[in-house]
PDB file of C-alpha atoms in Angstrom:
ATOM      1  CA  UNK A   1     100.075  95.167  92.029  1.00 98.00           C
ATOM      2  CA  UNK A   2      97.820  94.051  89.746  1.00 99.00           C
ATOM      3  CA  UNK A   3      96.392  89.980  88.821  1.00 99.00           C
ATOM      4  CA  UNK A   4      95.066  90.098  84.796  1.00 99.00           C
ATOM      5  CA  UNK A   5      92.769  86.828  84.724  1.00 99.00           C
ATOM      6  CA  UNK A   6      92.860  85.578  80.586  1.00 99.00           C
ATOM      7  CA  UNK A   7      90.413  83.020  79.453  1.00 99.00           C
ATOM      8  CA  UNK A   8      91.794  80.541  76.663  1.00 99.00           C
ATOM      9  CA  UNK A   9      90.681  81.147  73.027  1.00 99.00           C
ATOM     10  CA  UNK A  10      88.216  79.429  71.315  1.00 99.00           C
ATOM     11  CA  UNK A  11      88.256  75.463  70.750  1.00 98.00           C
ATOM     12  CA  UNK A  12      85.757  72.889  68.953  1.00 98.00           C
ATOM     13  CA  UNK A  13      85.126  71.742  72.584  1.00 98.00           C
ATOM     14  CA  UNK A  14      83.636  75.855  73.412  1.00 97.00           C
ATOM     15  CA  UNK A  15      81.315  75.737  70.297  1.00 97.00           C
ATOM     16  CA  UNK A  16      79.862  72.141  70.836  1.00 96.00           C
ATOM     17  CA  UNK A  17      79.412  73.299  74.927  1.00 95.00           C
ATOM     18  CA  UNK A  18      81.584  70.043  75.785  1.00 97.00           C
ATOM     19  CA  UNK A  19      82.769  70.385  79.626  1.00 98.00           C
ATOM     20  CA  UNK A  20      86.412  69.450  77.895  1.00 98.00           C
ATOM     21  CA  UNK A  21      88.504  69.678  81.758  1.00 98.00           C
ATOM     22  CA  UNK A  22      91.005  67.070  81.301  1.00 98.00           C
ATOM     23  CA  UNK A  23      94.357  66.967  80.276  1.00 98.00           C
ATOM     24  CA  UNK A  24      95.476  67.762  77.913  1.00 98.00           C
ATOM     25  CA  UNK A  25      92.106  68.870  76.121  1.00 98.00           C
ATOM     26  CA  UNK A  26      91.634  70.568  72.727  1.00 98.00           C
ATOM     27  CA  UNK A  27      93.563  72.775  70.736  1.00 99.00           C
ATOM     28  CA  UNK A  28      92.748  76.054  69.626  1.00 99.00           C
ATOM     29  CA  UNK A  29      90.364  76.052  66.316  1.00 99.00           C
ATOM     30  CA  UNK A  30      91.253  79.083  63.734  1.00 99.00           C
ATOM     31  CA  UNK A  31      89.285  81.461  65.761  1.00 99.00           C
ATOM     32  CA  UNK A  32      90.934  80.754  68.389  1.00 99.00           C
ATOM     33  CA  UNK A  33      94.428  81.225  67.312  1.00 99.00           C
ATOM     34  CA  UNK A  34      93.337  84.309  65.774  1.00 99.00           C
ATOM     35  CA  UNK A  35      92.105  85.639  68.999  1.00 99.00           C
ATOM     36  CA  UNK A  36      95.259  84.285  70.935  1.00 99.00           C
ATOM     37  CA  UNK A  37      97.506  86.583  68.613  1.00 99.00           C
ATOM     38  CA  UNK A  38      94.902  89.788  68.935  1.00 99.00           C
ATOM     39  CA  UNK A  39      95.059  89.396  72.572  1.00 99.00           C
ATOM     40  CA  UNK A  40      98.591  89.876  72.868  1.00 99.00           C
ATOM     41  CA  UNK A  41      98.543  92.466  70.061  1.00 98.00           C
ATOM     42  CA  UNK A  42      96.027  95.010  72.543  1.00 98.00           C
ATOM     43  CA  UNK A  43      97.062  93.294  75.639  1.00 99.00           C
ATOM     44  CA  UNK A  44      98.525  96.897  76.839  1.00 98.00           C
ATOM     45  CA  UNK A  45      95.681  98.822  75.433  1.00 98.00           C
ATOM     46  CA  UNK A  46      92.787  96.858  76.807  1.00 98.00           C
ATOM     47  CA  UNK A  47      94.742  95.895  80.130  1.00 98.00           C
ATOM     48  CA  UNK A  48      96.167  99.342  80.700  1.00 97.00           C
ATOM     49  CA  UNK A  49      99.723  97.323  81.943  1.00 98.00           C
ATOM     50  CA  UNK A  50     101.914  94.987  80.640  1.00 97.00           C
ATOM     51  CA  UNK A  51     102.679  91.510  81.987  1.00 99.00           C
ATOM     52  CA  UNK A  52     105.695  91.088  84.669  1.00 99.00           C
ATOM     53  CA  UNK A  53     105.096  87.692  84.706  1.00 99.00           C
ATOM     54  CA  UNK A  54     103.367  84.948  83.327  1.00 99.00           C
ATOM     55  CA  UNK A  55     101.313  81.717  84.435  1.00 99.00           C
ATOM     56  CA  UNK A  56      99.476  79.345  82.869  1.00 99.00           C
ATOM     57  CA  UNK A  57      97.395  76.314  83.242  1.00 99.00           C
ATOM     58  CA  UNK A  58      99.142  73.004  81.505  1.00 99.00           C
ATOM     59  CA  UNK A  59      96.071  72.186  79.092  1.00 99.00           C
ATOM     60  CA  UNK A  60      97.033  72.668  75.145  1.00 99.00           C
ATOM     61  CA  UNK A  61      94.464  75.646  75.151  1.00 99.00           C
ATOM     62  CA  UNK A  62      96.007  77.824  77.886  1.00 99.00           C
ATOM     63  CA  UNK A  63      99.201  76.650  76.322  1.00 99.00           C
ATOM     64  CA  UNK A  64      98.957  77.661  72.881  1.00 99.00           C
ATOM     65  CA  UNK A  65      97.129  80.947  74.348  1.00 99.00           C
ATOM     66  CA  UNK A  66     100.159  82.162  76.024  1.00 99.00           C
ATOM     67  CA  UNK A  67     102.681  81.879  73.343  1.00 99.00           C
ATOM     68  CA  UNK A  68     102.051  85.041  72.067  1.00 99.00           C
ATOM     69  CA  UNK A  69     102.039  86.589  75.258  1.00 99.00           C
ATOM     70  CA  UNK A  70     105.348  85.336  75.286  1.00 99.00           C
ATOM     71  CA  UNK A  71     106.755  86.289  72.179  1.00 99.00           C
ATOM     72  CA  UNK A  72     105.379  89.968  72.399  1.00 98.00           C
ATOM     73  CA  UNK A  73     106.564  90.387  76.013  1.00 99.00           C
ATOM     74  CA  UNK A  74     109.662  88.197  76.092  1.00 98.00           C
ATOM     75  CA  UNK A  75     108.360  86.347  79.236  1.00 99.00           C
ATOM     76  CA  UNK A  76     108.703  82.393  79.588  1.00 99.00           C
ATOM     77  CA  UNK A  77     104.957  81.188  81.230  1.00 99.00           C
ATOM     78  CA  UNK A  78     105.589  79.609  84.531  1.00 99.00           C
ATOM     79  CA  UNK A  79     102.818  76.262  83.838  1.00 99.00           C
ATOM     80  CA  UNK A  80     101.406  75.579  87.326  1.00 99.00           C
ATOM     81  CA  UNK A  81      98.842  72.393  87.492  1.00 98.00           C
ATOM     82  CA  UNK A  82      96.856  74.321  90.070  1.00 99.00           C
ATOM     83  CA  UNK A  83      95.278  76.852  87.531  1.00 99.00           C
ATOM     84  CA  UNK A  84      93.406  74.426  85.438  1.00 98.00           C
ATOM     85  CA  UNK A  85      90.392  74.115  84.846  1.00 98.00           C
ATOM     86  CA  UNK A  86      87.601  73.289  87.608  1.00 98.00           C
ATOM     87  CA  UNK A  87      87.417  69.817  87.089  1.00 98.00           C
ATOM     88  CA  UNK A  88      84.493  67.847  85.488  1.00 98.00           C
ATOM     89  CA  UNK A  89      84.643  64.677  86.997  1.00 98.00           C
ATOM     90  CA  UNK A  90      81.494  62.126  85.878  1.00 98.00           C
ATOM     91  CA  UNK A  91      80.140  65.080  83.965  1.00 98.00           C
ATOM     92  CA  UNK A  92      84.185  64.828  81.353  1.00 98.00           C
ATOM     93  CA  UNK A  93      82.787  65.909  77.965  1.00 98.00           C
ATOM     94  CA  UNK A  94      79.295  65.932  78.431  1.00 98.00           C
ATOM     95  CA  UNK A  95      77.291  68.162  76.581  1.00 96.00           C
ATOM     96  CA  UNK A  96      73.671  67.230  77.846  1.00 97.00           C
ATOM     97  CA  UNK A  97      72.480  70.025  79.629  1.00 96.00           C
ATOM     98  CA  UNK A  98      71.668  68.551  82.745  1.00 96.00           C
ATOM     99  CA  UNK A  99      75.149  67.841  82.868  1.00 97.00           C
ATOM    100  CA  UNK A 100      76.127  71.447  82.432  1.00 97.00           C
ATOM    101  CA  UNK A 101      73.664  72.594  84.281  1.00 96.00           C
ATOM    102  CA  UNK A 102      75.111  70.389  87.624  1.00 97.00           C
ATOM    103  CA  UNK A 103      78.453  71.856  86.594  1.00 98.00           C
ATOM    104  CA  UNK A 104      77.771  75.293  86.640  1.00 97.00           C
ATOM    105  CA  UNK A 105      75.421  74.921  89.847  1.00 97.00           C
ATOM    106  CA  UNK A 106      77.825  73.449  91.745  1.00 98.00           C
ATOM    107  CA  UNK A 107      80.544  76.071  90.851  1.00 98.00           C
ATOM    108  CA  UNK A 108      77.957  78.894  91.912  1.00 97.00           C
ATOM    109  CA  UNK A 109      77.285  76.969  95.199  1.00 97.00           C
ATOM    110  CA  UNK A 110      81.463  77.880  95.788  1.00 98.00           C
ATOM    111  CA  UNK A 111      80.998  81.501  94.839  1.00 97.00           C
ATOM    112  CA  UNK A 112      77.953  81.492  96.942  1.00 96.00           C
ATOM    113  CA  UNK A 113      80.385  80.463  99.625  1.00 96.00           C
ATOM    114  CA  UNK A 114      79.241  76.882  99.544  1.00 98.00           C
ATOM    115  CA  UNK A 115      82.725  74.919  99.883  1.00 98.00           C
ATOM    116  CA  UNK A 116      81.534  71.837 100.660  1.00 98.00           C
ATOM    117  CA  UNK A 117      79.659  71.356  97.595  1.00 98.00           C
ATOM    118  CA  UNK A 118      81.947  68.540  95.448  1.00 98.00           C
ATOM    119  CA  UNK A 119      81.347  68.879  91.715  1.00 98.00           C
ATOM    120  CA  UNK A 120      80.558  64.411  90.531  1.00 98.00           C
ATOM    121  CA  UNK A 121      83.493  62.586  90.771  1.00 98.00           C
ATOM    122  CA  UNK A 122      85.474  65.769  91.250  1.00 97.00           C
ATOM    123  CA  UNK A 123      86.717  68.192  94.127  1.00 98.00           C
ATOM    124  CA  UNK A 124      84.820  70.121  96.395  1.00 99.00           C
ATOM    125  CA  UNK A 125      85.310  73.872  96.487  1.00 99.00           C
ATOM    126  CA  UNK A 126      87.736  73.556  99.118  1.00 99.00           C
ATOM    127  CA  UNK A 127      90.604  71.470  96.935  1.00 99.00           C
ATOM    128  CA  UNK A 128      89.899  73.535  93.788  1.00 99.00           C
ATOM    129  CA  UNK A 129      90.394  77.165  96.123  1.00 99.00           C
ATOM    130  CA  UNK A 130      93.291  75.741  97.739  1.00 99.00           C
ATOM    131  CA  UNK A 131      94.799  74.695  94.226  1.00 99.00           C
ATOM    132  CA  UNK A 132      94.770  77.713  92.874  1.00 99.00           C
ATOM    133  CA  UNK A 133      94.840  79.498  95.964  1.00 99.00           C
ATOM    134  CA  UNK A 134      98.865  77.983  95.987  1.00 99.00           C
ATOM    135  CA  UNK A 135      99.503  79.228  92.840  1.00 99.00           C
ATOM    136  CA  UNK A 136      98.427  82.716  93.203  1.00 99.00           C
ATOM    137  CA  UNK A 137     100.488  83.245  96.550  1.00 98.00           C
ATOM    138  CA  UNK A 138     103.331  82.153  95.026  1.00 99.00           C
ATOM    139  CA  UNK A 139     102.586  84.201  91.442  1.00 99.00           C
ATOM    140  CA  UNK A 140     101.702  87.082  93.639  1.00 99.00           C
ATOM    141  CA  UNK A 141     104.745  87.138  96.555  1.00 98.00           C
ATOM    142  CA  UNK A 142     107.847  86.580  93.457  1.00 98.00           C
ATOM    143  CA  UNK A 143     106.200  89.490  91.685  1.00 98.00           C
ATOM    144  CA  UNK A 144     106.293  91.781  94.308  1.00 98.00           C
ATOM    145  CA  UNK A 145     109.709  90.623  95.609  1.00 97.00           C
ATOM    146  CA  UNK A 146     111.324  90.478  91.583  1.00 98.00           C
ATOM    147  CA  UNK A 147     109.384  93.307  90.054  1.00 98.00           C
ATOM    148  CA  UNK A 148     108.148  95.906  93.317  1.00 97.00           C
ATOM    149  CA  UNK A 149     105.077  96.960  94.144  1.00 95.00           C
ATOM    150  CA  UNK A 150     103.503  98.148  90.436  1.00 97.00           C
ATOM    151  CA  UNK A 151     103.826  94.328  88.932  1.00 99.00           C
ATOM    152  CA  UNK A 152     101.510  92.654  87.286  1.00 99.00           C
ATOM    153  CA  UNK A 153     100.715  89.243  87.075  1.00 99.00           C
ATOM    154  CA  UNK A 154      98.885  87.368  84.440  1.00 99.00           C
ATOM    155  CA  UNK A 155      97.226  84.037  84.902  1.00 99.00           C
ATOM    156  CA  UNK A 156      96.504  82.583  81.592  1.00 99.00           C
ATOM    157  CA  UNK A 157      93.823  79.877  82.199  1.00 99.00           C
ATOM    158  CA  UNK A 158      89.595  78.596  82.240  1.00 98.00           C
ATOM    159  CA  UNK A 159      86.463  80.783  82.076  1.00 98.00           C
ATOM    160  CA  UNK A 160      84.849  78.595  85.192  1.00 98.00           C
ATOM    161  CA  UNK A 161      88.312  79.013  87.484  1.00 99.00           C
ATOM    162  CA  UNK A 162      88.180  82.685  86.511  1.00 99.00           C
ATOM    163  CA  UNK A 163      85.009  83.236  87.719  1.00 98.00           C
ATOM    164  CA  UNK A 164      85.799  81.552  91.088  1.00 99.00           C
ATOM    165  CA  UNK A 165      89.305  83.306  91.166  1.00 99.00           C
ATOM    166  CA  UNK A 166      88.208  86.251  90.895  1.00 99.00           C
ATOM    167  CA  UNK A 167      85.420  86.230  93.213  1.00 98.00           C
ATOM    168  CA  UNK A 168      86.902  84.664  95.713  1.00 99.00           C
ATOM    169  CA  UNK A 169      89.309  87.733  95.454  1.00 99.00           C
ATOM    170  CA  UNK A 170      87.078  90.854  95.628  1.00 99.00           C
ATOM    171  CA  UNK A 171      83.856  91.720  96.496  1.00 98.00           C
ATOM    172  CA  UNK A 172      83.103  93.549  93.140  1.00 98.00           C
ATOM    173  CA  UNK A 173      82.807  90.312  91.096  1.00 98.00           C
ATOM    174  CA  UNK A 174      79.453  89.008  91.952  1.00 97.00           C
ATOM    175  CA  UNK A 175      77.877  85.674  91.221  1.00 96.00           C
ATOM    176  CA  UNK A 176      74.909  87.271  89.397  1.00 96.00           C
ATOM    177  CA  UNK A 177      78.093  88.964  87.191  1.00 97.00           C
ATOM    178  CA  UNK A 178      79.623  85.505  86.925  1.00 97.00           C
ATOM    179  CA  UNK A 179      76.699  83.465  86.013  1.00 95.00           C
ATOM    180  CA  UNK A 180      75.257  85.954  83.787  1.00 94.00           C
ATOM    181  CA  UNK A 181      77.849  87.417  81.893  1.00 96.00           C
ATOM    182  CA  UNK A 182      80.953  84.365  81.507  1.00 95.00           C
ATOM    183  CA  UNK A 183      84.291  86.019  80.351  1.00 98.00           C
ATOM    184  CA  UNK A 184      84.367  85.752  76.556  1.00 98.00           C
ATOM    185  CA  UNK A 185      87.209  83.741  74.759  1.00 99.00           C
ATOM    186  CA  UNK A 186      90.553  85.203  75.148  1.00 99.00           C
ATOM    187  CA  UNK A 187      89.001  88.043  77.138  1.00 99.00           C
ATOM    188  CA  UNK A 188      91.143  89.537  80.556  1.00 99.00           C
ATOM    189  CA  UNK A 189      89.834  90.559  84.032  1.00 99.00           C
ATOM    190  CA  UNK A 190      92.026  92.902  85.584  1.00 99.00           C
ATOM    191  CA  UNK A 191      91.950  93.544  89.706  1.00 99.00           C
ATOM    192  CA  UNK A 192      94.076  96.028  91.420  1.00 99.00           C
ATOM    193  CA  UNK A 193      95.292  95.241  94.784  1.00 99.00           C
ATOM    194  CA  UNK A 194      94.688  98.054  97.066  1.00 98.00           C
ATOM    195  CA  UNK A 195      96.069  95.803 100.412  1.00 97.00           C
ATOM    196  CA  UNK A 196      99.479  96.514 102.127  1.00 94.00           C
ATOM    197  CA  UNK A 197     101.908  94.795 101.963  1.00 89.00           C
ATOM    198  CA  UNK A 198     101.509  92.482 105.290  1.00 92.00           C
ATOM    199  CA  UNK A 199      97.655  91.752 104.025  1.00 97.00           C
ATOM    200  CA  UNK A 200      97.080  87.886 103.231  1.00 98.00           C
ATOM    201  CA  UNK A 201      96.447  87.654  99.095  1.00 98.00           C
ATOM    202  CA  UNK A 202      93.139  85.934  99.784  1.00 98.00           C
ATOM    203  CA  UNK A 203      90.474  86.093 102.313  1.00 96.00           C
ATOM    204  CA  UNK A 204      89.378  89.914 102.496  1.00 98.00           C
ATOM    205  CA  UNK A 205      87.382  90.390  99.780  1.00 98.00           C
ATOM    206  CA  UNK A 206      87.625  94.830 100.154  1.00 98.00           C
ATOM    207  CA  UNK A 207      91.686  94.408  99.472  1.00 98.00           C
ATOM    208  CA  UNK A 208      91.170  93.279  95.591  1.00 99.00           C
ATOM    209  CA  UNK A 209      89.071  96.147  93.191  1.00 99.00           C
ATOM    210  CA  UNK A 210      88.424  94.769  89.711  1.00 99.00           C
ATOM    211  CA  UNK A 211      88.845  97.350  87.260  1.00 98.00           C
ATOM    212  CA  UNK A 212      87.330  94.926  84.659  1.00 99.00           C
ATOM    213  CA  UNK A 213      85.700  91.925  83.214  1.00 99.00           C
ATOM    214  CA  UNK A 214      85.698  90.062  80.033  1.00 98.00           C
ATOM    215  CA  UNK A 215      87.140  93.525  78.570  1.00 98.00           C
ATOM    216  CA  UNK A 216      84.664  95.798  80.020  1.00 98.00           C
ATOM    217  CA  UNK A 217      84.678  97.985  83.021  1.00 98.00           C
ATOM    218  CA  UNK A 218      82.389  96.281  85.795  1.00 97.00           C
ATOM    219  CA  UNK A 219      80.282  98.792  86.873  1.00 95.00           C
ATOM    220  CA  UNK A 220      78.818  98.734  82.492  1.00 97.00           C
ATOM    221  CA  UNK A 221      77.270  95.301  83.073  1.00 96.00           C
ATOM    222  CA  UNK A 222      73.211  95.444  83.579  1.00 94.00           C
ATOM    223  CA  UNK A 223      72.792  93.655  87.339  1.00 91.00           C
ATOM    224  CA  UNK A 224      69.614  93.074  88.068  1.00 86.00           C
ATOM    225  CA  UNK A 225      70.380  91.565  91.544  1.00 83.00           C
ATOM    226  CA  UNK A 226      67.511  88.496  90.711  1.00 77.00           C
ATOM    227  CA  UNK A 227      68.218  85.439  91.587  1.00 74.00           C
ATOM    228  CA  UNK A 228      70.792  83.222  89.414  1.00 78.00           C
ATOM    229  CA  UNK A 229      69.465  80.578  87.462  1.00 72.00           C
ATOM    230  CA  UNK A 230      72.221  78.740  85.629  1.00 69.00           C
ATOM    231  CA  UNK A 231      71.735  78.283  81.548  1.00 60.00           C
ATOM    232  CA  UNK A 232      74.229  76.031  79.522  1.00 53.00           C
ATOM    233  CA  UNK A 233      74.677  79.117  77.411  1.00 51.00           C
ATOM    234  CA  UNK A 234      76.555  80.207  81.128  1.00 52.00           C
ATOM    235  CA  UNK A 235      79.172  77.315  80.385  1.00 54.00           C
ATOM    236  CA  UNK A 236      82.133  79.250  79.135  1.00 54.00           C
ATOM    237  CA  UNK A 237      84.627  76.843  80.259  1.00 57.00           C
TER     238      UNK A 237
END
């Protein structure tokens, strides 16, 4: 089995570094649909798999990301509310980077393992895990049952749920990786699970091995293992 994480292409919202969370949030600029159609033109080559299935969060970005997923593949996304983005809250559209900076601090408190920690006027780490906690079970247990034990899964959604999805999942993805190196626009993480087949999805972090991020093998990002000190060039959202 196999999870590929996508990140939305680009939107007016990414290149003004708005925290854009709501629904139902930009649209893809130019670039972006450009780099929605490249991304399912080298899906297979940069993925090494194709998709069994398809999910996606319900924002117009994720939306208009997956369509050519669809076309290429012949798959109809499943849209599931609990793989949007990590909500905003008080900080909606803000660009001040105090604002950002609160965001992405609080979301590395959850990585850090810090659940209580409840982004302004938005969840704690516990509703957002649980929300797309659901989604991933259920993505995860109809692949395996409809498509066997080689499926793959694709989760089209947000570069700040990625980074918590997919740490949450495996011990490979680090928060200095994370915080440091945010999965480009329209980029794919892909994790292998290496579990049996009575193993719980989530919870032990040795069961998930990611093969990549944002494109690139893992172990060909520079860690430095210094401490993490969040930018609002980090935001990536």
């Amino acid at each position: 089995m196999r999870l590929v994480l996508v990140r939305h292409g680009q939107t007016v919202s990414n290149t003004t570094n708005a925290l854009d969370t709501a629904l139902p949030g930009a649209d893809l600029d130019e670039t972006g649909k450009q780099q929605a159609l490249m991304l399912a033109q080298n899906f297979e080559h940069v993925t090494g798999t194709k998709p069994s299935a398809l999910y996606v969060s319900p924002l117009n970005r994720t939306r208009q990301t997956v369509a050519p997923l669809e076309e290429k593949f012949g798959l109809t996304a499943t849209v599931r509310e609990g793989i949007r983005e990590v909500i905003a809250g008080d900080l909606e559209m803000s660009s001040e980077a105090d604002d950002i900076r609160v965001y992405l601090e609080t979301l590395l408190s959850w990585i850090d393992g810090d659940l209580d920690a409840r982004m302004p006027g938005g969840e704690d780490g516990w509703q957002t895990r649980a929300r797309f906690g659901n989604v991933l079970n259920e993505a995860l247990s109809d692949a395996r049952d409809n498509f066997g034990a080689d499926a793959t899964v694709v989760i089209v959604a947000h570069g700040a749920l990625s980074r918590f999805i997919a740490s949450t999942l495996s011990a490979d993805i680090s928060t200095e990786l994370v915080a440091r190196f945010p999965m480009h626009n329209a980029s794919t993480t892909v994790l292998e699970w290496i579990g049996n087949e009575g193993d719980a999805w989530i919870g032990d972090r040795s069961l998930w091995k990611a093969l990549t991020w944002s494109d690139k093998p893992v172990s060909e990002f520079p860690l430095t293992g210094e401490p993490v000190v969040p930018q609002s060039s980090q935001l990536r959202d």
